[in-house]
mmCIF file of C-alpha atoms in Angstrom:
data_model
loop_
_atom_site.group_PDB
_atom_site.id
_atom_site.type_symbol
_atom_site.label_atom_id
_atom_site.label_comp_id
_atom_site.label_asym_id
_atom_site.label_seq_id
_atom_site.Cartn_x
_atom_site.Cartn_y
_atom_site.Cartn_z
ATOM 1 C CA MET A 1 0.000 0.000 0.000
ATOM 2 C CA LEU A 2 1.214 3.455 -0.861
ATOM 3 C CA ASN A 3 1.865 6.043 1.818
ATOM 4 C CA TYR A 4 -0.718 8.738 1.893
ATOM 5 C CA SER A 5 -2.240 11.393 4.106
ATOM 6 C CA ASN A 6 -5.576 13.146 4.214
ATOM 7 C CA GLY A 7 -4.440 16.564 5.271
ATOM 8 C CA TRP A 8 -1.429 18.504 6.366
ATOM 9 C CA ARG A 9 1.203 16.055 7.493
ATOM 10 C CA GLY A 10 4.433 17.164 9.006
ATOM 11 C CA ASP A 11 6.954 15.760 11.371
ATOM 12 C CA ASN A 12 8.961 17.915 13.733
ATOM 13 C CA ARG A 13 12.110 17.650 11.707
ATOM 14 C CA SER A 14 13.409 20.769 10.045
ATOM 15 C CA SER A 15 15.739 20.923 7.066
ATOM 16 C CA VAL A 16 18.115 23.726 6.318
ATOM 17 C CA LEU A 17 18.169 24.296 2.574
ATOM 18 C CA PRO A 18 20.954 26.047 0.699
ATOM 19 C CA ILE A 19 20.024 29.464 -0.589
ATOM 20 C CA ARG A 20 20.219 28.178 -4.166
ATOM 21 C CA SER A 21 17.788 25.343 -3.345
ATOM 22 C CA LYS A 22 15.312 27.727 -1.699
ATOM 23 C CA LEU A 23 15.459 29.982 -4.738
ATOM 24 C CA SER A 24 14.768 27.028 -7.022
ATOM 25 C CA ILE A 25 11.716 26.074 -4.970
ATOM 26 C CA ARG A 26 10.364 29.611 -5.169
ATOM 27 C CA ILE A 27 10.866 29.662 -8.961
ATOM 28 C CA ILE A 28 8.974 26.388 -9.291
ATOM 29 C CA GLN A 29 6.126 27.677 -7.132
ATOM 30 C CA TRP A 30 5.933 30.943 -9.082
ATOM 31 C CA PHE A 31 5.937 29.018 -12.334
ATOM 32 C CA SER A 32 3.046 26.878 -11.092
ATOM 33 C CA ILE A 33 1.074 29.990 -10.180
ATOM 34 C CA LEU A 34 1.741 31.598 -13.552
ATOM 35 C CA ARG A 35 0.428 28.500 -15.314
ATOM 36 C CA THR A 36 -2.954 28.958 -13.633
ATOM 37 C CA PRO A 37 -5.264 31.686 -15.021
ATOM 38 C CA ALA A 38 -6.457 34.399 -12.650
ATOM 39 C CA ASN A 39 -10.035 33.079 -12.660
ATOM 40 C CA GLY A 40 -8.938 29.723 -11.167
ATOM 41 C CA ALA A 41 -9.371 27.709 -14.384
ATOM 42 C CA ILE A 42 -6.665 25.538 -15.945
ATOM 43 C CA LEU A 43 -6.240 23.757 -19.269
ATOM 44 C CA SER A 44 -6.908 20.033 -19.347
ATOM 45 C CA ARG A 45 -4.377 17.623 -20.799
ATOM 46 C CA ASN A 46 -5.689 17.939 -24.355
ATOM 47 C CA GLY A 47 -4.971 21.663 -24.230
ATOM 48 C CA ASN A 48 -8.471 22.667 -25.311
ATOM 49 C CA GLU A 49 -10.980 22.014 -22.541
ATOM 50 C CA ILE A 50 -11.069 24.510 -19.705
ATOM 51 C CA ILE A 51 -11.366 23.063 -16.191
ATOM 52 C CA ASN A 52 -12.593 25.228 -13.338
ATOM 53 C CA MET A 53 -10.393 24.621 -10.309
ATOM 54 C CA GLN A 54 -13.167 25.718 -8.005
ATOM 55 C CA ASP A 55 -15.126 22.582 -8.896
ATOM 56 C CA PHE A 56 -12.327 20.231 -7.783
ATOM 57 C CA VAL A 57 -11.820 18.934 -4.245
ATOM 58 C CA ILE A 58 -8.824 17.262 -2.572
ATOM 59 C CA ILE A 59 -9.619 13.631 -1.753
ATOM 60 C CA ALA A 60 -6.113 12.378 -0.812
ATOM 61 C CA THR A 61 -2.498 13.481 -0.458
ATOM 62 C CA PHE A 62 0.654 11.470 -1.170
ATOM 63 C CA THR A 63 4.222 11.843 -0.016
ATOM 64 C CA LEU A 64 5.870 11.305 -3.412
ATOM 65 C CA PRO A 65 4.810 12.134 -6.982
ATOM 66 C CA THR A 66 5.370 8.507 -8.027
ATOM 67 C CA GLN A 67 2.697 7.438 -5.565
ATOM 68 C CA VAL A 68 0.030 9.793 -6.875
ATOM 69 C CA VAL A 69 0.699 8.765 -10.502
ATOM 70 C CA VAL A 70 -0.636 5.247 -9.929
ATOM 71 C CA ALA A 71 -3.766 6.462 -8.150
ATOM 72 C CA ARG A 72 -4.406 9.106 -10.777
ATOM 73 C CA SER A 73 -3.963 6.632 -13.631
ATOM 74 C CA LYS A 74 -6.436 4.283 -11.964
ATOM 75 C CA LEU A 75 -9.101 6.974 -11.678
ATOM 76 C CA GLU A 76 -8.563 8.386 -15.153
ATOM 77 C CA SER A 77 -8.750 4.930 -16.683
ATOM 78 C CA LEU A 78 -12.279 4.754 -15.254
ATOM 79 C CA GLY A 79 -13.241 8.129 -16.706
ATOM 80 C CA ILE A 80 -12.727 10.305 -13.633
ATOM 81 C CA GLU A 81 -10.868 13.516 -14.419
ATOM 82 C CA CYS A 82 -8.093 14.246 -11.901
ATOM 83 C CA ILE A 83 -5.786 17.139 -11.064
ATOM 84 C CA THR A 84 -2.624 17.064 -9.000
ATOM 85 C CA LYS A 85 -1.314 19.968 -6.967
ATOM 86 C CA ASP A 86 2.271 20.695 -5.773
ATOM 87 C CA GLU A 87 3.562 17.835 -7.921
ATOM 88 C CA LEU A 88 6.360 19.872 -9.514
ATOM 89 C CA THR A 89 7.516 21.247 -6.166
ATOM 90 C CA VAL A 90 7.749 17.842 -4.493
ATOM 91 C CA GLN A 91 9.210 16.251 -7.615
ATOM 92 C CA SER A 92 12.119 18.683 -7.580
ATOM 93 C CA TYR A 93 12.817 18.273 -3.847
ATOM 94 C CA ASN A 94 11.203 15.185 -2.332
ATOM 95 C CA PHE A 95 12.338 15.992 1.193
ATOM 96 C CA ILE A 96 10.069 19.084 1.408
ATOM 97 C CA SER A 97 6.936 17.031 0.765
ATOM 98 C CA ASN A 98 5.839 17.259 4.395
ATOM 99 C CA ALA A 99 6.471 20.998 4.443
ATOM 100 C CA VAL A 100 4.052 21.667 1.566
ATOM 101 C CA GLY A 101 1.538 19.032 2.688
ATOM 102 C CA GLY A 102 2.451 16.436 0.070
ATOM 103 C CA VAL A 103 1.114 15.993 -3.457
ATOM 104 C CA LYS A 104 -2.635 16.586 -3.559
ATOM 105 C CA LEU A 105 -4.995 14.544 -5.691
ATOM 106 C CA LEU A 106 -8.161 16.408 -6.682
ATOM 107 C CA VAL A 107 -11.314 15.193 -8.417
ATOM 108 C CA HIS A 108 -14.509 16.917 -9.444
ATOM 109 C CA LYS A 109 -16.856 17.492 -6.526
ATOM 110 C CA SER A 110 -19.511 15.362 -8.225
ATOM 111 C CA LYS A 111 -17.117 12.383 -8.300
ATOM 112 C CA ILE A 112 -15.919 12.424 -4.667
ATOM 113 C CA VAL A 113 -17.848 9.354 -3.489
ATOM 114 C CA GLU A 114 -17.082 7.312 -6.581
ATOM 115 C CA ALA A 115 -13.390 8.245 -6.603
ATOM 116 C CA ARG A 116 -12.965 7.441 -2.907
ATOM 117 C CA GLN A 117 -14.555 4.028 -3.352
ATOM 118 C CA ILE A 118 -12.206 3.257 -6.239
ATOM 119 C CA LEU A 119 -9.159 4.312 -4.197
ATOM 120 C CA ILE A 120 -10.320 2.193 -1.244
ATOM 121 C CA GLU A 121 -10.841 -0.857 -3.461
ATOM 122 C CA GLY A 122 -7.446 -0.281 -5.054
ATOM 123 C CA GLY A 123 -5.723 -0.138 -1.680
ATOM 124 C CA PHE A 124 -4.781 3.518 -1.916
ATOM 125 C CA LEU A 125 -7.110 4.413 0.947
ATOM 126 C CA THR A 126 -8.647 2.469 3.809
ATOM 127 C CA GLU A 127 -12.267 2.602 4.888
ATOM 128 C CA GLN A 128 -11.582 4.294 8.210
ATOM 129 C CA GLU A 129 -8.278 6.034 7.744
ATOM 130 C CA ASN A 130 -8.243 9.254 5.759
ATOM 131 C CA LYS A 131 -11.981 9.318 5.471
ATOM 132 C CA PRO A 132 -12.748 12.974 4.804
ATOM 133 C CA THR A 133 -14.921 14.692 7.361
ATOM 134 C CA LYS A 134 -17.651 17.136 6.455
ATOM 135 C CA ALA A 135 -15.256 19.922 7.351
ATOM 136 C CA ASP A 136 -12.595 18.483 5.009
ATOM 137 C CA VAL A 137 -15.079 18.289 2.159
ATOM 138 C CA PHE A 138 -16.363 21.776 2.870
ATOM 139 C CA LEU A 139 -12.923 23.367 3.123
ATOM 140 C CA GLY A 140 -11.631 21.383 0.162
ATOM 141 C CA ASN A 141 -14.061 23.192 -2.130
ATOM 142 C CA PRO A 142 -12.680 26.609 -3.177
ATOM 143 C CA LYS A 143 -16.225 27.929 -3.655
ATOM 144 C CA ASN A 144 -16.946 27.265 0.002
ATOM 145 C CA ILE A 145 -13.722 29.036 0.970
ATOM 146 C CA ASN A 146 -14.817 32.084 -1.027
ATOM 147 C CA ARG A 147 -18.225 32.005 0.666
ATOM 148 C CA LEU A 148 -16.526 31.725 4.041
ATOM 149 C CA LYS A 149 -14.308 34.713 3.267
ATOM 150 C CA LYS A 150 -17.328 36.764 2.216
ATOM 151 C CA THR A 151 -19.153 35.742 5.401
ATOM 152 C CA VAL A 152 -16.193 36.812 7.540
ATOM 153 C CA ILE A 153 -15.964 40.143 5.688
ATOM 154 C CA ILE A 154 -19.701 40.761 6.158
ATOM 155 C CA PHE A 155 -19.502 39.791 9.843
ATOM 156 C CA VAL A 156 -16.507 42.062 10.496
ATOM 157 C CA SER A 157 -18.145 44.911 8.572
ATOM 158 C CA LEU A 158 -21.290 44.432 10.646
ATOM 159 C CA LEU A 159 -19.306 44.576 13.883
ATOM 160 C CA ILE A 160 -17.513 47.737 12.722
ATOM 161 C CA GLY A 161 -20.840 49.275 11.723
ATOM 162 C CA ILE A 162 -22.383 48.496 15.116
ATOM 163 C CA ALA A 163 -19.326 49.909 16.912
ATOM 164 C CA LEU A 164 -19.475 53.117 14.852
ATOM 165 C CA PHE A 165 -23.207 53.428 15.489
ATOM 166 C CA LEU A 166 -22.765 53.021 19.246
ATOM 167 C CA MET A 167 -19.934 55.570 19.273
ATOM 168 C CA SER A 168 -21.999 58.050 17.266
ATOM 169 C CA TYR A 169 -25.041 57.462 19.481
ATOM 170 C CA SER A 170 -23.022 58.004 22.656
ATOM 171 C CA ILE A 171 -21.582 61.234 21.258
ATOM 172 C CA ILE A 172 -25.000 62.514 20.163
ATOM 173 C CA THR A 173 -26.745 61.616 23.429
ATOM 174 C CA ARG A 174 -23.882 62.722 25.681
ATOM 175 C CA PRO A 175 -25.029 65.601 27.895
ATOM 176 C CA SER A 176 -23.459 68.975 27.263
ATOM 177 C CA LYS A 177 -21.115 70.604 29.749
ATOM 178 C CA VAL A 178 -23.872 72.986 30.789
ATOM 179 C CA GLU A 179 -26.151 70.023 31.517
ATOM 180 C CA MET A 180 -23.362 68.275 33.419
ATOM 181 C CA LEU A 181 -22.762 71.344 35.613
ATOM 182 C CA THR A 182 -26.403 72.162 36.330
ATOM 183 C CA GLY A 183 -27.830 68.644 36.383
ATOM 184 C CA MET A 184 -25.618 67.234 39.155
ATOM 185 C CA ASP A 185 -24.798 68.282 42.697
ATOM 186 C CA TRP A 186 -21.095 69.113 42.819
ATOM 187 C CA TYR A 187 -19.251 69.364 46.111
ATOM 188 C CA LEU A 188 -15.993 71.249 46.433
ATOM 189 C CA ASP A 189 -13.241 69.157 47.974
ATOM 190 C CA HIS A 190 -10.495 71.770 47.783
ATOM 191 C CA ILE A 191 -8.950 74.419 45.575
ATOM 192 C CA VAL A 192 -5.336 74.990 44.594
ATOM 193 C CA TYR A 193 -4.270 78.605 44.228
ATOM 194 C CA LYS A 194 -0.659 79.288 43.248
ATOM 195 C CA ASP A 195 0.373 75.793 44.411
ATOM 196 C CA GLN A 196 -1.268 76.247 47.819
ATOM 197 C CA PHE A 197 -4.119 73.976 48.982
ATOM 198 C CA TYR A 198 -7.241 75.499 50.552
ATOM 199 C CA TYR A 199 -10.167 73.523 51.990
ATOM 200 C CA PRO A 200 -13.641 75.051 52.195
ATOM 201 C CA ASN A 201 -15.245 75.841 55.529
ATOM 202 C CA THR A 202 -18.363 77.934 55.071
ATOM 203 C CA ILE A 203 -19.604 79.966 58.035
ATOM 204 C CA GLU A 204 -22.976 81.637 57.769
ATOM 205 C CA SER A 205 -24.164 84.303 60.221
ATOM 206 C CA LYS A 206 -27.751 84.703 61.279
ATOM 207 C CA MET A 207 -29.167 87.474 63.396
ATOM 208 C CA SER A 208 -32.036 87.206 65.843
ATOM 209 C CA THR A 209 -33.250 89.174 68.849
ATOM 210 C CA ASP A 210 -33.666 87.924 72.378
ATOM 211 C CA SER A 211 -34.873 90.340 75.109
ATOM 212 C CA GLY A 212 -33.973 93.241 72.856
ATOM 213 C CA PHE A 213 -30.395 92.147 72.263
ATOM 214 C CA LYS A 214 -28.992 90.904 68.924
ATOM 215 C CA VAL A 215 -27.505 87.413 69.098
ATOM 216 C CA GLU A 216 -25.231 86.036 66.327
ATOM 217 C CA ILE A 217 -25.767 82.362 65.583
ATOM 218 C CA ILE A 218 -22.834 80.732 63.784
ATOM 219 C CA GLY A 219 -23.319 77.544 61.769
ATOM 220 C CA ARG A 220 -21.686 75.546 58.983
ATOM 221 C CA LYS A 221 -23.052 74.851 55.503
ATOM 222 C CA ASP A 222 -22.436 71.996 53.066
ATOM 223 C CA ASP A 223 -19.549 72.579 50.668
ATOM 224 C CA LEU A 224 -21.856 72.600 47.656
ATOM 225 C CA ILE A 225 -20.748 74.594 44.613
ATOM 226 C CA GLU A 226 -23.943 75.655 42.868
ATOM 227 C CA PHE A 227 -24.072 76.211 39.084
ATOM 228 C CA ASN A 228 -27.572 77.644 38.689
ATOM 229 C CA HIS A 229 -29.536 77.789 35.429
ATOM 230 C CA ASP A 230 -29.856 81.568 35.692
ATOM 231 C CA GLY A 231 -26.066 81.941 35.431
ATOM 232 C CA SER A 232 -25.444 82.579 39.106
ATOM 233 C CA LEU A 233 -22.709 80.680 40.912
ATOM 234 C CA VAL A 234 -22.385 80.020 44.640
ATOM 235 C CA ILE A 235 -18.920 78.983 45.855
ATOM 236 C CA PRO A 236 -18.359 77.652 49.394
ATOM 237 C CA GLY A 237 -16.526 79.971 51.762
ATOM 238 C CA PHE A 238 -13.078 79.557 53.255
ATOM 239 C CA GLU A 239 -13.570 80.344 56.927
ATOM 240 C CA SER A 240 -16.095 82.848 55.603
ATOM 241 C CA ARG A 241 -19.539 83.116 54.107
ATOM 242 C CA THR A 242 -20.323 81.789 50.620
ATOM 243 C CA ILE A 243 -18.946 83.635 47.594
ATOM 244 C CA ARG A 244 -21.450 84.702 44.974
ATOM 245 C CA SER A 245 -20.522 85.221 41.334
ATOM 246 C CA ASN A 246 -21.688 84.478 37.808
ATOM 247 C CA TRP A 247 -20.735 81.850 35.225
ATOM 248 C CA GLU A 248 -21.116 81.116 31.529
ATOM 249 C CA ILE A 249 -19.742 78.642 29.007
ATOM 250 C CA GLU A 250 -18.491 79.670 25.590
ATOM 251 C CA ASN A 251 -16.523 77.443 23.219
ATOM 252 C CA ASP A 252 -16.501 74.695 25.878
ATOM 253 C CA GLN A 253 -14.676 77.008 28.290
ATOM 254 C CA LEU A 254 -16.069 78.123 31.647
ATOM 255 C CA THR A 255 -15.848 81.778 32.615
ATOM 256 C CA ILE A 256 -16.377 82.893 36.225
ATOM 257 C CA PHE A 257 -16.904 86.621 36.742
ATOM 258 C CA LYS A 258 -18.291 89.201 39.183
ATOM 259 C CA ALA A 259 -17.184 87.362 42.309
ATOM 260 C CA ASP A 260 -18.321 89.465 45.260
ATOM 261 C CA THR A 261 -15.177 88.623 47.214
ATOM 262 C CA MET A 262 -11.726 87.242 46.449
ATOM 263 C CA ASP A 263 -12.353 88.112 42.809
ATOM 264 C CA ALA A 264 -8.612 87.930 42.006
ATOM 265 C CA ILE A 265 -8.702 84.249 42.922
ATOM 266 C CA PHE A 266 -11.972 83.152 41.332
ATOM 267 C CA ASN A 267 -12.588 85.375 38.292
ATOM 268 C CA GLY A 268 -11.138 83.985 35.057
ATOM 269 C CA ASN A 269 -11.409 81.423 32.285
ATOM 270 C CA TYR A 270 -11.383 77.716 33.183
ATOM 271 C CA ASP A 271 -11.093 74.364 31.417
ATOM 272 C CA LEU A 272 -13.517 71.608 32.445
ATOM 273 C CA ASN A 273 -12.472 67.982 32.867
ATOM 274 C CA PHE A 274 -15.222 65.469 33.712
ATOM 275 C CA SER A 275 -14.195 61.979 34.813
ATOM 276 C CA ASN A 276 -16.944 59.682 36.116
ATOM 277 C CA ARG A 277 -18.205 61.600 39.165
ATOM 278 C CA LYS A 278 -15.207 63.865 39.456
ATOM 279 C CA LEU A 279 -14.810 67.371 38.063
ATOM 280 C CA VAL A 280 -11.630 69.407 37.788
ATOM 281 C CA ILE A 281 -11.951 73.096 36.872
ATOM 282 C CA THR A 282 -8.578 74.617 36.022
ATOM 283 C CA SER A 283 -7.168 78.017 35.141
ATOM 284 C CA PRO A 284 -3.543 79.198 35.113
ATOM 285 C CA ASN A 285 -3.786 80.268 38.778
ATOM 286 C CA THR A 286 -6.731 78.451 40.378
ATOM 287 C CA SER A 287 -8.043 74.888 40.225
ATOM 288 C CA PHE A 288 -11.283 73.527 41.713
ATOM 289 C CA TYR A 289 -11.419 69.827 42.631
ATOM 290 C CA CYS A 290 -15.026 68.696 42.891
ATOM 291 C CA PHE A 291 -16.956 65.440 43.236
ATOM 292 C CA SER A 292 -20.529 64.239 43.086
ATOM 293 C CA TYR A 293 -22.225 61.438 45.011
#
């Protein structure tokens, strides 16, 4: 019985070829490619009939060209057209047969069952060994490979389209900076002014009368920085009452103006940086570090 294989066969041995030998192999492979028309068709042996390679499927592989000749002659004598692949490459250098997967024997897809039975009866194949699976038959047909490639391209294009849609949707539906400032409660953790850290501590004074005397009641207020819809801004105090000012956004930049106290610290143009539930408002001199629950 001849040696054969039904797929890629390779041992773990590696051969180091001279540069001249490698070049010869490449020339043979290029020559084989040039002999095949771009549409996948090749000339039959009589030189006239055109055979479409896409209709032919690999049914067996052989280690040596001399082995495939006998099997091919047997099939062709019974009227089954055959094609061999990588025969010239292996014929020139037998020891690279495993590297290229051996010499492939192909028959028309309509003759697979008949050709396999003939090879089994002739002793070229056994009933169990090298029996092609459905995957082998599917992948052995170039038309199926082309369909598979198209399916992969469509699937990848669909994934890219969905990703682009989700990105566009998130950008369109993302709240504006004005909505982010006014729609959430922001608490001031601290400010940095000229590299110095300052922590808010708001003290509000209330006046009441008791037995004709004025009594000052001192209390603390939450460190809430209020961006109101009407453009007013309330900043927590620093061992003082709250600071009142105004705000607006133009070209994605925040401007604070008309601070009723410490205007040199707070008035100016600021950049906004939102990160989850954190907000950093920065200018060349002053930075606000805020958070939201």
